[in-house]
XYZ file of N, CA and C in Angstrom:
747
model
N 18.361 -5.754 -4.109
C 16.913 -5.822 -4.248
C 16.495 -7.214 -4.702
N 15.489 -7.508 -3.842
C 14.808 -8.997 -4.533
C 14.139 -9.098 -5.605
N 14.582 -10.273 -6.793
C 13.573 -9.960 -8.112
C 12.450 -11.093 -7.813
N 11.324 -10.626 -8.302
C 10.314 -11.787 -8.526
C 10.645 -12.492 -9.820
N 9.956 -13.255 -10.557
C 9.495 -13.453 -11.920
C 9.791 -12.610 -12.827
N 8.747 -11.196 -12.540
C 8.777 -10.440 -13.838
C 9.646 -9.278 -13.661
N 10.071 -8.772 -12.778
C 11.137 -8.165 -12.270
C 11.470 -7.745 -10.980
N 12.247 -6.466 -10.367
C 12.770 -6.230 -9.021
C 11.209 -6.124 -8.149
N 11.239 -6.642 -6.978
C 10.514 -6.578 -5.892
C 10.015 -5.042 -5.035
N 9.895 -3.802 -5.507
C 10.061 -2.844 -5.065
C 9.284 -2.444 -4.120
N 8.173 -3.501 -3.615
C 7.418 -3.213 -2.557
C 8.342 -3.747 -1.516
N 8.779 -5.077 -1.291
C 9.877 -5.619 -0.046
C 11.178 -4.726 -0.590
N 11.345 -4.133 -1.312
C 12.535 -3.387 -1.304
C 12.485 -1.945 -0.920
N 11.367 -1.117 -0.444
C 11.181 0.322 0.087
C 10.778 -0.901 1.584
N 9.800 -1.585 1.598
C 9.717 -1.851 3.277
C 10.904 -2.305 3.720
N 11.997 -2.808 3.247
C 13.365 -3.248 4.181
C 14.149 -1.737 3.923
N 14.088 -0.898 3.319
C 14.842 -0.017 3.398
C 14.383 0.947 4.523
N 13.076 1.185 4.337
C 12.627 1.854 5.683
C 13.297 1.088 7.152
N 12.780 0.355 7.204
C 12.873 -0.522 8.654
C 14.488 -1.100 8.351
N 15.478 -0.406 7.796
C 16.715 -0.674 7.856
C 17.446 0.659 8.068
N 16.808 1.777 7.830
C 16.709 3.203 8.132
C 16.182 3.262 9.432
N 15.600 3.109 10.281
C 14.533 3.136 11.496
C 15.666 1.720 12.722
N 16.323 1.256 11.838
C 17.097 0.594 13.324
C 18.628 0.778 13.155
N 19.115 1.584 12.577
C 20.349 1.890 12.523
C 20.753 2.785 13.772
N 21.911 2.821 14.135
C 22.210 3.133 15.312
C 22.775 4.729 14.941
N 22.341 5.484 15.607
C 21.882 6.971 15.441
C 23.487 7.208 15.872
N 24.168 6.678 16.424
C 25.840 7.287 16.312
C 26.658 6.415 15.090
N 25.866 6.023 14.534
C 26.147 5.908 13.205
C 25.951 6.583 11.775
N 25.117 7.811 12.003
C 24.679 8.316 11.386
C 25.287 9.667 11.249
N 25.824 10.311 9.976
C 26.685 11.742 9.908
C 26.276 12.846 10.826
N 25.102 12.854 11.577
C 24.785 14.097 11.924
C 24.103 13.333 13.480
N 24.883 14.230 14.967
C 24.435 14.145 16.119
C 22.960 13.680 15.958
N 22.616 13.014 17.065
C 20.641 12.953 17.311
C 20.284 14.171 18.050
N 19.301 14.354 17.499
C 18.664 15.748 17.919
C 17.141 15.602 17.188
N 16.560 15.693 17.994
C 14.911 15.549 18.042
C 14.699 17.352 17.660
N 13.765 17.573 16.399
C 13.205 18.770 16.228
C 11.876 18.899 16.593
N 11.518 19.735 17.094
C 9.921 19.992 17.679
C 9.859 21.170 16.105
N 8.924 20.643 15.450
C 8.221 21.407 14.131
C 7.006 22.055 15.085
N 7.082 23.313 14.288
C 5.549 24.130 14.443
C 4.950 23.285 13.584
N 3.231 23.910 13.613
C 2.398 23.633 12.967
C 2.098 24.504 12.318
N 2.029 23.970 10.939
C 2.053 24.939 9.400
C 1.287 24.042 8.526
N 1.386 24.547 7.683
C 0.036 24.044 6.105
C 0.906 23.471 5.494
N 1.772 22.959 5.844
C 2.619 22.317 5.037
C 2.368 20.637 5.331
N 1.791 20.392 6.497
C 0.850 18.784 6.611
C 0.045 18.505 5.624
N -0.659 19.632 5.273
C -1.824 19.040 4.051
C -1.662 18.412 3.137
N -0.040 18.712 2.847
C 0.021 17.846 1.367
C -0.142 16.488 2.005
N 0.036 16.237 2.894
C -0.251 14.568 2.871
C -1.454 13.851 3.008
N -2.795 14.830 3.246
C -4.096 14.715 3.344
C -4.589 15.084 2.303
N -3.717 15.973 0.909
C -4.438 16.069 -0.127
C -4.620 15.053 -1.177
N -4.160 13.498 -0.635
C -4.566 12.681 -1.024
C -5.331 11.573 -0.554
N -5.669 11.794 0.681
C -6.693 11.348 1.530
C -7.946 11.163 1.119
N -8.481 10.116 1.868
C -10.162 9.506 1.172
C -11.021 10.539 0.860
N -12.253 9.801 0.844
C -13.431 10.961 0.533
C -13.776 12.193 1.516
N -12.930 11.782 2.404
C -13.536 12.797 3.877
C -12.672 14.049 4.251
N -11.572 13.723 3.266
C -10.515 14.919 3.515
C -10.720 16.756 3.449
N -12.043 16.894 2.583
C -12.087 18.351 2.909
C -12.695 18.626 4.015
N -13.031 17.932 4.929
C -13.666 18.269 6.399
C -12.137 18.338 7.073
N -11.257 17.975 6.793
C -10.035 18.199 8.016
C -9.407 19.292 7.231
N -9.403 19.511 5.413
C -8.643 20.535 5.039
C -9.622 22.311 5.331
N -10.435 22.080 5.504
C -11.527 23.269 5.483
C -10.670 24.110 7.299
N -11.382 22.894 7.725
C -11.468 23.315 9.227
C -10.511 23.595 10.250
N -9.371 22.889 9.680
C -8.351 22.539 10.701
C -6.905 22.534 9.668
N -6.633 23.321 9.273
C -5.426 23.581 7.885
C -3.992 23.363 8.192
N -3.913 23.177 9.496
C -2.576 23.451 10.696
C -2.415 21.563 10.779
N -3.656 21.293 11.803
C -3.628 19.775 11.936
C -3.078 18.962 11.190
N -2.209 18.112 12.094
C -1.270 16.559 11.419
C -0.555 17.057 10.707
N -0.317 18.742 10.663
C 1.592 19.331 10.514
C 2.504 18.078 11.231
N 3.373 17.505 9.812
C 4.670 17.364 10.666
C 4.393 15.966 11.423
N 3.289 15.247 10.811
C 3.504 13.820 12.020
C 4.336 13.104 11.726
N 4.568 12.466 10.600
C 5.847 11.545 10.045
C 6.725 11.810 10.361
N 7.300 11.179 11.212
C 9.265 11.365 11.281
C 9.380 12.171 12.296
N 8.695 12.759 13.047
C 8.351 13.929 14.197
C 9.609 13.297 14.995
N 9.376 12.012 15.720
C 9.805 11.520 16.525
C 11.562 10.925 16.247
N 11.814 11.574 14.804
C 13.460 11.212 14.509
C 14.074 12.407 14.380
N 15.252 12.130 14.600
C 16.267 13.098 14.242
C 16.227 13.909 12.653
N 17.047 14.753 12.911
C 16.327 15.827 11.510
C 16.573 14.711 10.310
N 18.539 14.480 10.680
C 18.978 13.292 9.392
C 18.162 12.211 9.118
N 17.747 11.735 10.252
C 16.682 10.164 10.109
C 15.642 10.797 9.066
N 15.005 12.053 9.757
C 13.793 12.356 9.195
C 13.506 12.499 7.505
N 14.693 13.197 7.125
C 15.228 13.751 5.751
C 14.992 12.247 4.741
N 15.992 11.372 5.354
C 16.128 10.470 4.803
C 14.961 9.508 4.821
N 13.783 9.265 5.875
C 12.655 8.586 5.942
C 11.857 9.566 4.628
N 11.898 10.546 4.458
C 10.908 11.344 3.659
C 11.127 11.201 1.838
N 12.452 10.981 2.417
C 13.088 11.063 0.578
C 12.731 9.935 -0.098
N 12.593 8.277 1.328
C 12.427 7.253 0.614
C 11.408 6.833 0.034
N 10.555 8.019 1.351
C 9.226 7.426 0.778
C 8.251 8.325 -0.038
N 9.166 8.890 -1.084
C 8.662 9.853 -2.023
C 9.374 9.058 -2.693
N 10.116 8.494 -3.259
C 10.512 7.911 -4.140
C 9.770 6.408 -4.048
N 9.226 5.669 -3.060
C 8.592 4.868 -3.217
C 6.717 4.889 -3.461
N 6.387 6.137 -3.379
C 5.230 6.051 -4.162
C 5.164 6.324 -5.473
N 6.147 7.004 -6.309
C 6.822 6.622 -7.763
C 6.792 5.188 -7.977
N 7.957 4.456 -7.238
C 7.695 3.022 -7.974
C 7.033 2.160 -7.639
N 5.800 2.002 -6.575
C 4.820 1.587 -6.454
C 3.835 1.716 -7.307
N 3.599 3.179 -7.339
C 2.699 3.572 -8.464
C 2.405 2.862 -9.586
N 3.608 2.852 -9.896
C 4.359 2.232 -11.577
C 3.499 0.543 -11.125
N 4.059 -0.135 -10.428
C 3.891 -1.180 -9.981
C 2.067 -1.697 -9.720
N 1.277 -0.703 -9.202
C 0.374 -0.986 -9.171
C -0.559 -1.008 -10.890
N -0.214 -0.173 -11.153
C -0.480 0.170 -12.465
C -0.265 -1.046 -13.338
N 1.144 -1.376 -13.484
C 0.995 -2.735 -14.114
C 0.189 -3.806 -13.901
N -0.005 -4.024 -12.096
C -0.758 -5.122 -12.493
C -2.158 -5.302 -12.715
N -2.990 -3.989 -12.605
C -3.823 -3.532 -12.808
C -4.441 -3.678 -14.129
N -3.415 -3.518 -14.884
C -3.601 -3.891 -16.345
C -3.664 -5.779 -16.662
N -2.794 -6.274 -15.846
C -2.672 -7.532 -16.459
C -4.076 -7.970 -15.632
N -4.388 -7.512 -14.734
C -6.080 -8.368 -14.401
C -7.115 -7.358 -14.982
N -6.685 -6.464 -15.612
C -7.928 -6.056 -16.888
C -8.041 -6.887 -17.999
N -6.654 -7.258 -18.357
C -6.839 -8.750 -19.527
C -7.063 -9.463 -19.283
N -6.891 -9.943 -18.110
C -7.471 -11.434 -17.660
C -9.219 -11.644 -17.420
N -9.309 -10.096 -17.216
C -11.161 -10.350 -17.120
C -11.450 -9.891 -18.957
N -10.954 -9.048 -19.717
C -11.098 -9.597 -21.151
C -10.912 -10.435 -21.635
N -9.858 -11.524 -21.209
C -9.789 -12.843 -21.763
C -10.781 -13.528 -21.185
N -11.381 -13.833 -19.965
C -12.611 -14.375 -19.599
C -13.871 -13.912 -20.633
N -14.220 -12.275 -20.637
C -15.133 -11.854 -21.437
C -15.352 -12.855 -22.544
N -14.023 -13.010 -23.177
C -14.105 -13.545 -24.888
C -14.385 -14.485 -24.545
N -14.025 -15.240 -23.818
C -14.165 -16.763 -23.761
C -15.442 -17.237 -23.728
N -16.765 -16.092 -22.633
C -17.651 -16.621 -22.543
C -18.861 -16.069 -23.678
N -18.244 -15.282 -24.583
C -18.808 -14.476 -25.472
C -18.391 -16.126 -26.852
N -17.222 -16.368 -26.472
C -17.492 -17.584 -27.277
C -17.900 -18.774 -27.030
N -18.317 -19.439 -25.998
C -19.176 -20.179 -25.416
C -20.044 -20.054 -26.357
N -21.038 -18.660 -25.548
C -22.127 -18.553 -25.625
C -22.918 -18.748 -27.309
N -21.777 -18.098 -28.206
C -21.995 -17.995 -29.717
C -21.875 -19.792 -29.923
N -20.797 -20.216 -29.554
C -21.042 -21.602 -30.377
C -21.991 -22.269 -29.590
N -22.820 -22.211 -28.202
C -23.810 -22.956 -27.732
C -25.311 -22.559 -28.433
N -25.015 -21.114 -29.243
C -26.391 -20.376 -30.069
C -26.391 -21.298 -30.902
N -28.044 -21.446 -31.583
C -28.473 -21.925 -32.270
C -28.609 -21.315 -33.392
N -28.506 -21.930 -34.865
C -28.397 -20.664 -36.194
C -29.261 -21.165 -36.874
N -30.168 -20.200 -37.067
C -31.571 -19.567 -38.004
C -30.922 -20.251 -38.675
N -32.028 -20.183 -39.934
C -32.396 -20.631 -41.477
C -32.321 -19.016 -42.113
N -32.098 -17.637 -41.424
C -32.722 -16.382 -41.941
C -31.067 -15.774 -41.942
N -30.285 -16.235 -41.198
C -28.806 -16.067 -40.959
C -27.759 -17.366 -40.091
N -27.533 -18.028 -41.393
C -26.836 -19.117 -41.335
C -25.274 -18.956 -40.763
N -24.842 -17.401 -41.003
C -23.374 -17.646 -41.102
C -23.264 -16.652 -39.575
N -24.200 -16.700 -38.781
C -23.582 -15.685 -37.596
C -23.251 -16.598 -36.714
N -23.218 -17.802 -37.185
C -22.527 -18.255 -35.581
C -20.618 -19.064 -36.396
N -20.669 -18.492 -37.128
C -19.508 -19.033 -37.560
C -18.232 -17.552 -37.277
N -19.178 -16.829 -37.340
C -18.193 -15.291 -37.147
C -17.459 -15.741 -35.614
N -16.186 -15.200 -36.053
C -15.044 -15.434 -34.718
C -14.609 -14.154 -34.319
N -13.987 -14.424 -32.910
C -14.208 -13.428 -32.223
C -12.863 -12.583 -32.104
N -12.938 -11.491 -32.104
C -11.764 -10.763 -32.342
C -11.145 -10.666 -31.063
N -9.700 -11.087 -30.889
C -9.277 -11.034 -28.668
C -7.759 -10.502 -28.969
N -7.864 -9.441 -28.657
C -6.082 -8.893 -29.032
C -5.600 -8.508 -27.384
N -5.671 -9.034 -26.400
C -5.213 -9.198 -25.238
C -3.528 -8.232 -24.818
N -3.290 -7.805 -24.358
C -2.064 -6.729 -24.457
C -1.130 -7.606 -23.768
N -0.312 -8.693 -23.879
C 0.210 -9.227 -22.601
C 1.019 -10.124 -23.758
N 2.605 -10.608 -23.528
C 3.530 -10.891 -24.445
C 3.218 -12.394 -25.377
N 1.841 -13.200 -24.261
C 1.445 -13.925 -24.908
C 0.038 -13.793 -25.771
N -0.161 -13.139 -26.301
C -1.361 -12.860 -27.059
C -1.473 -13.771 -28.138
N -0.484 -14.409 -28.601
C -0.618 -14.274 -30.405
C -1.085 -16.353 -29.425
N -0.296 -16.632 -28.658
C -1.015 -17.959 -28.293
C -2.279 -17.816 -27.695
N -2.769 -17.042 -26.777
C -3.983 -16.823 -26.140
C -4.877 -16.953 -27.532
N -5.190 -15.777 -28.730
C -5.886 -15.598 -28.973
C -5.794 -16.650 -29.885
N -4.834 -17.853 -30.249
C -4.951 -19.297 -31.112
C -5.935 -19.800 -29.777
N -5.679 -19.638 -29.016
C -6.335 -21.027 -27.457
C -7.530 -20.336 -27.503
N -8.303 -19.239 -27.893
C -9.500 -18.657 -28.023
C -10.410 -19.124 -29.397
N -9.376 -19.582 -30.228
C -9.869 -19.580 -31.576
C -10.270 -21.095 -31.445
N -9.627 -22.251 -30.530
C -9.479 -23.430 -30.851
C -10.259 -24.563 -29.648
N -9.642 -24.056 -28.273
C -9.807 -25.257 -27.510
C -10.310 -24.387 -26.083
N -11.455 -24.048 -25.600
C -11.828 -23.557 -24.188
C -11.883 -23.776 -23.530
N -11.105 -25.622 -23.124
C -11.116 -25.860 -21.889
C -9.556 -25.696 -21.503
N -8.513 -25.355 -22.734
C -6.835 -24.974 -22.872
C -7.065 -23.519 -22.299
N -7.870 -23.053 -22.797
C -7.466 -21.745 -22.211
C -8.061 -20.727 -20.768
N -9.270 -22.068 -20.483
C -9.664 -21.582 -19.218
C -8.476 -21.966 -18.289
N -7.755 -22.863 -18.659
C -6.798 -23.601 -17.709
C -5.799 -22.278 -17.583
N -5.657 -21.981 -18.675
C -4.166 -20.930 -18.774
C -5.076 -19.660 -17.953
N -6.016 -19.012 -18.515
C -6.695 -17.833 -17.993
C -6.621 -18.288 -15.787
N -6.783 -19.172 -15.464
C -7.314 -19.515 -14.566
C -5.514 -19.515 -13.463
N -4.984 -20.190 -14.066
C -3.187 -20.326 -13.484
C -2.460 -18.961 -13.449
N -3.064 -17.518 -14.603
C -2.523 -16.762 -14.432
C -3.622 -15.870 -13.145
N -4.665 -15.800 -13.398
C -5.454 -15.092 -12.197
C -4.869 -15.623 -11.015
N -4.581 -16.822 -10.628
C -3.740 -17.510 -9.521
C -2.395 -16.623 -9.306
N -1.906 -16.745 -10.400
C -0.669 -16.031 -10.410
C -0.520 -14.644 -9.576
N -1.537 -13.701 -10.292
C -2.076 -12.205 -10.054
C -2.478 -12.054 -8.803
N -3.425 -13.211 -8.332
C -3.629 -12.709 -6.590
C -2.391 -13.305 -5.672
N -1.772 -14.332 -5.777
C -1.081 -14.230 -5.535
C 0.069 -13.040 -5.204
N 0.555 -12.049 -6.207
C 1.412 -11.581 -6.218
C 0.576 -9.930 -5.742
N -1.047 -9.631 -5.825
C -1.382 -8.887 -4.790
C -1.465 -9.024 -3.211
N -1.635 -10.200 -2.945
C -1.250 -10.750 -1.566
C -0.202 -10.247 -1.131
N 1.184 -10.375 -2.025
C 2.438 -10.287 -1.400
C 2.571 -8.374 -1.059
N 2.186 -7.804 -2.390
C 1.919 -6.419 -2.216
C 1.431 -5.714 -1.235
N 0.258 -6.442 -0.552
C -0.314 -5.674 0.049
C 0.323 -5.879 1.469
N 0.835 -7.717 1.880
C 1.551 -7.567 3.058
C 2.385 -6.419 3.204
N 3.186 -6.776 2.097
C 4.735 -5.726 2.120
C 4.248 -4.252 2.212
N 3.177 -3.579 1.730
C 2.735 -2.610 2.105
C 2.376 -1.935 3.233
N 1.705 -2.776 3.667
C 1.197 -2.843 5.367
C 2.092 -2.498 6.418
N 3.393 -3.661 5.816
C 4.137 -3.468 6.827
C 5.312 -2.219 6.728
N 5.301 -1.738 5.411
C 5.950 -0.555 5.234
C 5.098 0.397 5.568
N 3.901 0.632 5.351
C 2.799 1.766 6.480
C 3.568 1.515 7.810
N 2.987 0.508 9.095
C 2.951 0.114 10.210
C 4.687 0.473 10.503
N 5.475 0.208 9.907
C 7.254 0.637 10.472
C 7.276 2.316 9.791
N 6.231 2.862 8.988
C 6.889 4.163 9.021
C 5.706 4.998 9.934
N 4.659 4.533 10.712
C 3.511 5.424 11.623
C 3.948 4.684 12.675
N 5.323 4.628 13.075
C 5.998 4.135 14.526
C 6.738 5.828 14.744
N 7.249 6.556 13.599
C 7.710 7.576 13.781
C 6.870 8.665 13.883
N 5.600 8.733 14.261
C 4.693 9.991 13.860
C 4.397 9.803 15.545
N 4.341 11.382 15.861
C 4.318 12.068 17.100
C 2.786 11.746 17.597
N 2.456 11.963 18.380
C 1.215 11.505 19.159
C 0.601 13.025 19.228
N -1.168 12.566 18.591
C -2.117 13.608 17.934
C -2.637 14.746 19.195
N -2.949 15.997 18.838
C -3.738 16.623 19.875
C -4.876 16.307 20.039
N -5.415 16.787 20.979
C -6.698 16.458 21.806
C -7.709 17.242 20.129
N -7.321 18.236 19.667
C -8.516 18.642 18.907
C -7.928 17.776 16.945
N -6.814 17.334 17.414
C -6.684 16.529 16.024
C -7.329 14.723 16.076
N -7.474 14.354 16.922
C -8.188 13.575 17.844
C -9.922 13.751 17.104
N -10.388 14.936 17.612
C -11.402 15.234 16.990
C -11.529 15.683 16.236
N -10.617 15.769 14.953
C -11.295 16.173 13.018
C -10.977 14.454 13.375
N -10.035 13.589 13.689
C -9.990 12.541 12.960
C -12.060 11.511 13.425
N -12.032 11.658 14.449
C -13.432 11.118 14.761
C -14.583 11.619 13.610
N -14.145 13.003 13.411
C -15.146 13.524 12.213
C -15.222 13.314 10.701
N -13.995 12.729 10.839
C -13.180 12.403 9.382
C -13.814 11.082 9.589
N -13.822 10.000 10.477
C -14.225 8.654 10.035
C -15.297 8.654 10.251
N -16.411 9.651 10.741
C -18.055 9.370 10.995
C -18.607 9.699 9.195
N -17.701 10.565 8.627
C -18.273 10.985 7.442
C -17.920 9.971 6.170
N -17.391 8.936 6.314
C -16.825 8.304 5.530
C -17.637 6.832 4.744
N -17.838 6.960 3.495
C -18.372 5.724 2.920
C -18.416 4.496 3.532
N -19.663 3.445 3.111
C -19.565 2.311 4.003
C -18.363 1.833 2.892
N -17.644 1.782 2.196
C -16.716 1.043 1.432
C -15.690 1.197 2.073
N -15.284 3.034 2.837
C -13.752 3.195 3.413
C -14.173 3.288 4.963
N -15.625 3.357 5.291
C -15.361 2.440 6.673
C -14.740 0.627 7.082
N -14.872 0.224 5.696
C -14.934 -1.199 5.970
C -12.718 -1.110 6.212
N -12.216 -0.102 5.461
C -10.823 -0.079 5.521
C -10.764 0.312 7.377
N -11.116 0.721 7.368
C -10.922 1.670 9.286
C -11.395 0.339 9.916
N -12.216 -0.465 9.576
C -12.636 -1.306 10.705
C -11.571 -2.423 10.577
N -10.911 -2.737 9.556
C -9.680 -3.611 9.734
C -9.006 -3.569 9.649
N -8.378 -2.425 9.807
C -7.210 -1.091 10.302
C -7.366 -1.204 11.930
N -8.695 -1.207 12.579
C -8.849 -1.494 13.778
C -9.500 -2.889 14.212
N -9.106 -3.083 13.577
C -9.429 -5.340 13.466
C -10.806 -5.521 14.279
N -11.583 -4.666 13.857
C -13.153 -4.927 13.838
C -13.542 -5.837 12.779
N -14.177 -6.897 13.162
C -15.221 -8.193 11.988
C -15.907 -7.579 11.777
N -17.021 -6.616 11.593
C -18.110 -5.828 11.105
C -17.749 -4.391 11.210
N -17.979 -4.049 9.608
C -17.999 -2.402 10.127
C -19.623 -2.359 9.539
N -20.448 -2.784 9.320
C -22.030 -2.766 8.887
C -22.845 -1.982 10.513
N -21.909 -2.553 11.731
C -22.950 -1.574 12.708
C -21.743 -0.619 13.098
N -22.361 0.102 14.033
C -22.058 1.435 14.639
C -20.511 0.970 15.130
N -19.761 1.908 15.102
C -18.246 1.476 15.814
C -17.773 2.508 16.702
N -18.060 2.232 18.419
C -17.711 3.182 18.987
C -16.038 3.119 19.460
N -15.509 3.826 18.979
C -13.756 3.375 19.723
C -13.458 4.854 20.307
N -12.657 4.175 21.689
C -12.181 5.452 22.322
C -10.401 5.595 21.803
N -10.479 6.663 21.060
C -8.823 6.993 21.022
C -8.195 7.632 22.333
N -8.280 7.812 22.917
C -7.540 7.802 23.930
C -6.928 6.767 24.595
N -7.759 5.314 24.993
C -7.639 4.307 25.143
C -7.318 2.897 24.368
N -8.000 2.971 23.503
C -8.191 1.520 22.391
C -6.778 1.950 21.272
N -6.743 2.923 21.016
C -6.602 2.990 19.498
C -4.816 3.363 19.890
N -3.526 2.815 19.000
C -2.288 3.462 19.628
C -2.395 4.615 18.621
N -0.857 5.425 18.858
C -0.648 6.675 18.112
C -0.387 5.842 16.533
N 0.625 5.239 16.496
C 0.841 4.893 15.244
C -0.678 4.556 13.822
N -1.786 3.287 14.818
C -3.047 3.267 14.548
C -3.836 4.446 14.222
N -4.001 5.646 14.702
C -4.555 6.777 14.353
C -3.873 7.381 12.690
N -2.797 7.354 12.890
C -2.373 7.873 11.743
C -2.385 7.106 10.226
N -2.577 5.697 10.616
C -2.830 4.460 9.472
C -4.576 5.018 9.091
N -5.246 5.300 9.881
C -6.577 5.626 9.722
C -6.862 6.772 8.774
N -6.115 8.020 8.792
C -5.852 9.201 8.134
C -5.360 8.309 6.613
């Protein structure tokens, strides 16, 4: 596994494991190839019961639909093993997002303070309360450098916009890399999902007409539309591939 900085890489380390699972040579693998045709059962939903805002229009109506798309198209062993990884990689993603989530919540509290102390030492102090602009500001920042941050808060604001400013650099940076590596671990595991019916076709059209302008703007560059602000007519039958439909869900 690749380490970054602060530790193992676990987003490029579930996307090379997938797509190192997905090109292995199937007479290499303990168990003959053999393609299973799954019924359709309620056992798909769990993967829509975490789906956007639009998901009780496909769970209401259609309880059967997008049974079984992941991995459809592999062998049972491939399949087993595509499923296991990627239940164990939304565990340590999870974990992963979470952290950094936190470190750019401090970084916009360390901005807060900073401009909360600006603003106090640019105030002007009454004759009626002399000592309120001398009060300092309390910054207990959760992050291993605190005890220097909150000296560079107490002392010098153009030291610590510098530092506040190199680590936000830092942070998008290292969401950039996340989200590639994500993408491309979506896009190599909706290469294995079976191609939709004609009436799953239509909850998904109904599923994206009902959907916020915030998670239309995800569908329109999911389907590398520059505007999702006007109307978006796409034909799935034509425009859209199988793998693309299921990134949309």
């Amino acid at each position: 596994m690749k380490n970054n900085e602060v530790g193992p890489d676990f987003f490029c380390f579930y996307k090379s494991e997938v797509a190192e699972l997905l090109s292995q040579d199937e007479e290499l693998l303990p168990f003959p190839h053999q393609f299973t045709r799954f019924p359709e059962t309620n056992q798909g939903n769990k993967s829509l019961s975490n789906s956007r805002s639009a998901q009780s229009v496909l769970h209401d109506s259609s309880s059967a639909l997008f049974s079984n798309g992941v991995g459809a198209l592999l062998s049972e062993y491939r399949r087993e093993r595509l499923n296991s990884t990627l239940r164990q990689s939304v565990d340590a993603l999870s974990h992963e997002v979470e952290e950094i989530a936190g470190s750019v919540l401090s970084v916009c509290r360390l901005r807060s303070a900073l401009r909360c102390k600006e603003t106090q030492h640019s105030a002007p102090v009454t004759s009626q309360h002399p000592n309120h602009a001398q009060k300092k500001i309390k910054v207990s920042p959760p992050t291993s450098t605190s005890e220097d941050l909150s000296f560079l808060l107490e002392n010098e604001s153009s030291k610590v916009e510098e530092v506040i400013n190199k680590h936000s650099d830092d942070l998008s940076d290292t969401l950039v890399h996340m989200e590639q590596n994500l993408e491309e671990l979506l896009n190599t595991t909706m290469t294995t999902c079976r191609s939709m019916t004609s009436t799953e076709k239509e909850q998904l059209c109904k599923f994206i007409s009902m959907l916020s302008p915030g998670n239309l703007d995800g569908v329109a560059e999911i389907l590398h539309r520059v505007d999702s602000t006007t109307p978006m007519h796409v034909d799935l039958e034509e425009e859209v591939s199988r793998s693309t439909m299921y990134r949309i869900l």
